[in-house]
Protein backbone atom coordinates (compact mmCIF):
# COMPACT_ATOMS: atom_id res chain seq x y z
CA UNK A 1 56.34 -63.03 -14.61
CA UNK A 2 53.50 -61.08 -16.14
CA UNK A 3 50.47 -60.61 -13.77
CA UNK A 4 47.41 -59.09 -14.56
CA UNK A 5 44.57 -58.02 -12.46
CA UNK A 6 41.19 -58.36 -14.14
CA UNK A 7 37.35 -58.87 -13.01
CA UNK A 8 35.54 -62.04 -14.66
CA UNK A 9 31.84 -61.26 -14.19
CA UNK A 10 32.57 -58.58 -11.30
CA UNK A 11 34.87 -61.35 -9.54
CA UNK A 12 38.53 -60.23 -8.64
CA UNK A 13 40.99 -62.40 -10.46
CA UNK A 14 44.64 -62.33 -11.47
CA UNK A 15 45.86 -63.69 -14.94
CA UNK A 16 49.72 -65.07 -14.30
CA UNK A 17 52.09 -65.15 -17.34
CA UNK A 18 52.21 -64.68 -20.92
CA UNK A 19 49.32 -65.55 -23.26
CA UNK A 20 49.24 -69.53 -23.75
CA UNK A 21 47.22 -72.26 -25.04
CA UNK A 22 47.32 -73.95 -21.54
CA UNK A 23 45.48 -72.33 -18.61
CA UNK A 24 45.45 -73.47 -15.08
CA UNK A 25 42.42 -72.59 -13.16
CA UNK A 26 43.34 -72.08 -9.35
CA UNK A 27 40.88 -72.54 -6.13
CA UNK A 28 42.16 -71.31 -2.77
CA UNK A 29 41.44 -72.76 0.56
CA UNK A 30 39.67 -71.31 3.48
CA UNK A 31 40.81 -68.14 5.01
CA UNK A 32 43.08 -67.58 2.01
CA UNK A 33 42.89 -65.76 -1.10
CA UNK A 34 43.94 -65.84 -5.01
CA UNK A 35 47.47 -64.78 -4.00
CA UNK A 36 47.89 -67.49 -1.18
CA UNK A 37 51.87 -68.95 -1.19
CA UNK A 38 51.07 -71.94 -2.62
CA UNK A 39 49.23 -70.21 -5.77
CA UNK A 40 52.48 -67.79 -6.30
CA UNK A 41 54.64 -71.01 -6.31
CA UNK A 42 52.26 -72.78 -8.61
CA UNK A 43 52.33 -69.49 -10.83
CA UNK A 44 56.11 -69.36 -10.89
CA UNK A 45 56.48 -72.90 -11.77
CA UNK A 46 53.66 -73.14 -14.38
CA UNK A 47 54.64 -70.12 -16.22
CA UNK A 48 58.19 -71.36 -16.62
CA UNK A 49 56.70 -74.48 -18.77
CA UNK A 50 54.43 -72.58 -20.95
CA UNK A 51 51.17 -72.24 -18.92
CA UNK A 52 49.26 -69.07 -17.92
CA UNK A 53 47.53 -69.39 -14.38
CA UNK A 54 44.13 -68.03 -13.44
CA UNK A 55 43.42 -67.28 -9.85
CA UNK A 56 40.59 -65.64 -8.04
CA UNK A 57 38.84 -64.78 -4.82
CA UNK A 58 36.13 -66.71 -3.55
CA UNK A 59 33.24 -65.08 -1.67
CA UNK A 60 34.11 -63.54 1.75
CA UNK A 61 37.91 -63.79 0.75
CA UNK A 62 40.63 -61.52 -0.51
CA UNK A 63 39.17 -58.56 -2.16
CA UNK A 64 35.60 -59.97 -1.15
CA UNK A 65 36.08 -59.91 2.37
CA UNK A 66 33.33 -57.49 2.80
CA UNK A 67 30.62 -59.88 1.66
CA UNK A 68 28.38 -61.21 3.89
CA UNK A 69 26.28 -63.89 2.58
CA UNK A 70 27.17 -67.42 4.06
CA UNK A 71 29.31 -69.31 1.35
CA UNK A 72 27.46 -71.90 -0.13
CA UNK A 73 29.12 -74.72 -2.37
CA UNK A 74 26.96 -74.20 -5.22
CA UNK A 75 27.73 -70.47 -5.17
CA UNK A 76 31.11 -71.58 -5.56
CA UNK A 77 30.48 -74.09 -8.30
CA UNK A 78 28.93 -71.45 -10.44
CA UNK A 79 31.99 -69.16 -10.20
CA UNK A 80 34.35 -71.85 -10.97
CA UNK A 81 32.35 -72.32 -14.00
CA UNK A 82 32.53 -68.83 -14.87
CA UNK A 83 36.25 -69.01 -14.51
CA UNK A 84 36.14 -72.22 -16.91
CA UNK A 85 34.31 -70.37 -19.62
CA UNK A 86 36.91 -67.61 -19.26
CA UNK A 87 39.62 -69.96 -19.73
CA UNK A 88 38.09 -71.93 -22.84
CA UNK A 89 38.03 -68.54 -24.61
CA UNK A 90 41.97 -68.26 -24.51
CA UNK A 91 43.67 -71.77 -23.98
CA UNK A 92 42.93 -75.17 -25.84
CA UNK A 93 43.75 -77.21 -22.72
CA UNK A 94 42.59 -76.14 -19.16
CA UNK A 95 44.02 -77.75 -16.06
CA UNK A 96 43.14 -77.03 -12.44
CA UNK A 97 44.90 -76.64 -9.00
CA UNK A 98 43.00 -76.91 -5.75
CA UNK A 99 43.95 -76.26 -2.11
CA UNK A 100 41.93 -77.71 0.82
CA UNK A 101 38.35 -76.59 0.36
CA UNK A 102 38.87 -75.31 -3.07
CA UNK A 103 40.02 -78.58 -4.31
CA UNK A 104 36.39 -80.17 -2.92
CA UNK A 105 34.50 -77.22 -4.95
CA UNK A 106 36.61 -78.22 -8.17
CA UNK A 107 35.43 -81.84 -7.48
CA UNK A 108 31.97 -80.80 -7.36
CA UNK A 109 32.58 -78.70 -10.39
CA UNK A 110 34.44 -80.35 -13.10
CA UNK A 111 33.66 -84.23 -12.74
CA UNK A 112 32.01 -83.90 -16.08
CA UNK A 113 34.22 -81.16 -17.73
CA UNK A 114 37.15 -81.64 -20.13
CA UNK A 115 40.13 -80.94 -17.77
CA UNK A 116 43.72 -81.63 -18.83
CA UNK A 117 45.19 -82.60 -15.48
CA UNK A 118 44.70 -81.61 -11.69
CA UNK A 119 47.04 -81.02 -8.75
CA UNK A 120 45.52 -81.02 -5.37
CA UNK A 121 47.26 -79.94 -2.33
CA UNK A 122 45.68 -80.81 1.12
CA UNK A 123 42.44 -81.60 -0.62
CA UNK A 124 38.97 -82.00 1.07
CA UNK A 125 37.97 -85.00 -0.44
CA UNK A 126 35.25 -86.05 1.95
CA UNK A 127 33.31 -82.67 3.30
CA UNK A 128 30.85 -84.87 4.99
CA UNK A 129 33.20 -86.66 7.13
CA UNK A 130 35.01 -83.12 8.03
CA UNK A 131 31.49 -81.65 9.13
CA UNK A 132 30.60 -84.74 11.24
CA UNK A 133 34.04 -84.42 12.90
CA UNK A 134 32.91 -80.82 13.80
CA UNK A 135 29.30 -81.82 14.80
CA UNK A 136 31.45 -84.18 17.24
CA UNK A 137 33.63 -81.44 18.54
CA UNK A 138 30.40 -79.19 19.23
CA UNK A 139 28.60 -82.13 20.92
CA UNK A 140 25.38 -81.71 18.63
CA UNK A 141 23.40 -84.53 16.86
CA UNK A 142 22.04 -84.14 13.34
CA UNK A 143 18.64 -83.00 14.62
CA UNK A 144 19.81 -80.59 16.77
CA UNK A 145 21.88 -79.26 14.01
CA UNK A 146 19.01 -79.11 11.69
CA UNK A 147 16.53 -77.52 14.22
CA UNK A 148 19.31 -74.58 14.94
CA UNK A 149 20.46 -74.16 11.32
CA UNK A 150 23.52 -72.45 12.59
CA UNK A 151 25.99 -73.56 15.06
CA UNK A 152 28.77 -71.13 16.09
CA UNK A 153 32.12 -72.56 17.43
CA UNK A 154 35.79 -71.61 17.66
CA UNK A 155 37.02 -73.65 14.33
CA UNK A 156 34.21 -72.98 11.59
CA UNK A 157 30.59 -72.28 11.85
CA UNK A 158 28.30 -74.93 10.66
CA UNK A 159 25.47 -74.17 8.65
CA UNK A 160 22.80 -76.83 7.91
CA UNK A 161 21.91 -75.80 4.38
CA UNK A 162 25.55 -76.14 3.75
CA UNK A 163 25.62 -79.83 5.36
CA UNK A 164 22.52 -80.50 3.23
CA UNK A 165 23.94 -79.68 0.13
CA UNK A 166 27.31 -81.76 0.82
CA UNK A 167 25.13 -84.65 1.63
CA UNK A 168 23.01 -84.38 -1.56
CA UNK A 169 26.11 -83.88 -3.68
CA UNK A 170 28.70 -86.99 -3.10
CA UNK A 171 31.49 -87.15 -5.12
CA UNK A 172 30.79 -90.23 -7.21
CA UNK A 173 32.76 -89.65 -10.12
CA UNK A 174 36.26 -88.14 -11.05
CA UNK A 175 38.43 -89.42 -14.53
CA UNK A 176 40.92 -86.69 -14.69
CA UNK A 177 44.47 -87.48 -14.49
CA UNK A 178 45.37 -86.11 -10.58
CA UNK A 179 48.16 -85.74 -8.29
CA UNK A 180 47.67 -85.29 -4.98
CA UNK A 181 49.82 -84.06 -2.22
CA UNK A 182 48.96 -84.06 1.51
CA UNK A 183 50.97 -83.63 4.83
CA UNK A 184 51.48 -86.70 6.83
CA UNK A 185 50.14 -85.22 10.11
CA UNK A 186 46.84 -83.61 8.45
CA UNK A 187 44.20 -84.10 10.87
CA UNK A 188 41.64 -82.26 9.03
CA UNK A 189 41.87 -84.26 5.70
CA UNK A 190 42.64 -87.98 7.23
CA UNK A 191 45.10 -90.14 5.51
CA UNK A 192 42.30 -93.26 5.22
CA UNK A 193 39.72 -90.77 3.65
CA UNK A 194 42.35 -89.10 1.33
CA UNK A 195 43.96 -92.41 0.13
CA UNK A 196 40.40 -94.13 -0.33
CA UNK A 197 39.73 -91.08 -2.89
CA UNK A 198 42.98 -91.66 -4.67
CA UNK A 199 42.71 -95.50 -5.03
CA UNK A 200 39.01 -95.33 -6.17
CA UNK A 201 39.66 -92.96 -8.79
CA UNK A 202 43.23 -93.57 -9.67
CA UNK A 203 45.16 -90.49 -8.36
CA UNK A 204 48.79 -90.47 -7.56
CA UNK A 205 49.02 -89.75 -3.88
CA UNK A 206 52.00 -88.25 -2.37
CA UNK A 207 52.60 -87.87 1.55
CA UNK A 208 55.30 -84.96 2.88
CA UNK A 209 56.63 -86.54 6.09
CA UNK A 210 56.15 -84.51 9.06
CA UNK A 211 53.65 -82.13 7.01
CA UNK A 212 50.32 -80.52 8.17
CA UNK A 213 47.23 -79.38 6.39
CA UNK A 214 48.62 -76.08 6.15
CA UNK A 215 52.01 -76.01 3.94
CA UNK A 216 53.20 -72.77 5.37
CA UNK A 217 56.81 -73.57 6.57
CA UNK A 218 60.12 -73.18 4.47
CA UNK A 219 60.35 -76.84 4.21
CA UNK A 220 56.92 -77.57 3.46
CA UNK A 221 56.51 -75.12 0.86
CA UNK A 222 59.90 -76.27 -0.69
CA UNK A 223 58.58 -79.88 -0.63
CA UNK A 224 55.41 -78.54 -2.53
CA UNK A 225 57.46 -76.80 -5.18
CA UNK A 226 59.77 -79.72 -5.92
CA UNK A 227 56.72 -82.19 -5.87
CA UNK A 228 54.70 -79.63 -8.38
CA UNK A 229 57.56 -79.32 -10.77
CA UNK A 230 58.13 -83.01 -11.40
CA UNK A 231 54.45 -83.42 -11.95
CA UNK A 232 53.50 -80.18 -14.41
CA UNK A 233 52.20 -82.20 -17.38
């Protein structure tokens, strides 16, 4: 498989596969990068079916771990739009793949954009719910959160401007053909909230029995690979 390391507006990126009129933009999850296992598997499967795949590092991830600014959703949206502009220069059809929080950033970015197909792995479909869960874990009220601005904890830091952005940008629209895979035991993106999203927007939802939020075992990754290969448009 051909693999080219490039930079798009200074952002480290990889183009997987040979030139094609079909391209998939990927968005990795937290504590991951543009070469995550699920992106490797996606690239292997998709390039065999004539796609090119574009992956890149979000701020503070991969080759950008040196960056210090707190990651804000609007910056990730801006960068995904840069990737889309790049993809449209070379492809007639653009699809997306998102893992965990990467899927959430794509939901924010592409609701009104022409997208051929979407595949989401362990997607964050309700970020406000996740933040509320973390607030409960930290035993803080919204007023305390707002007053302090930043709450450190042993899971993920809570940053009030981030929360404010999330509450002011709810996911209200999603019309793209979408396939979702989640683990049965994913406690971060709870079943009821992902299913509610899938039902509301007509997405196909598959659950891997015994699976977790992070697909990392051979069994989980093989299940993901087989699921993906059966659903590549």
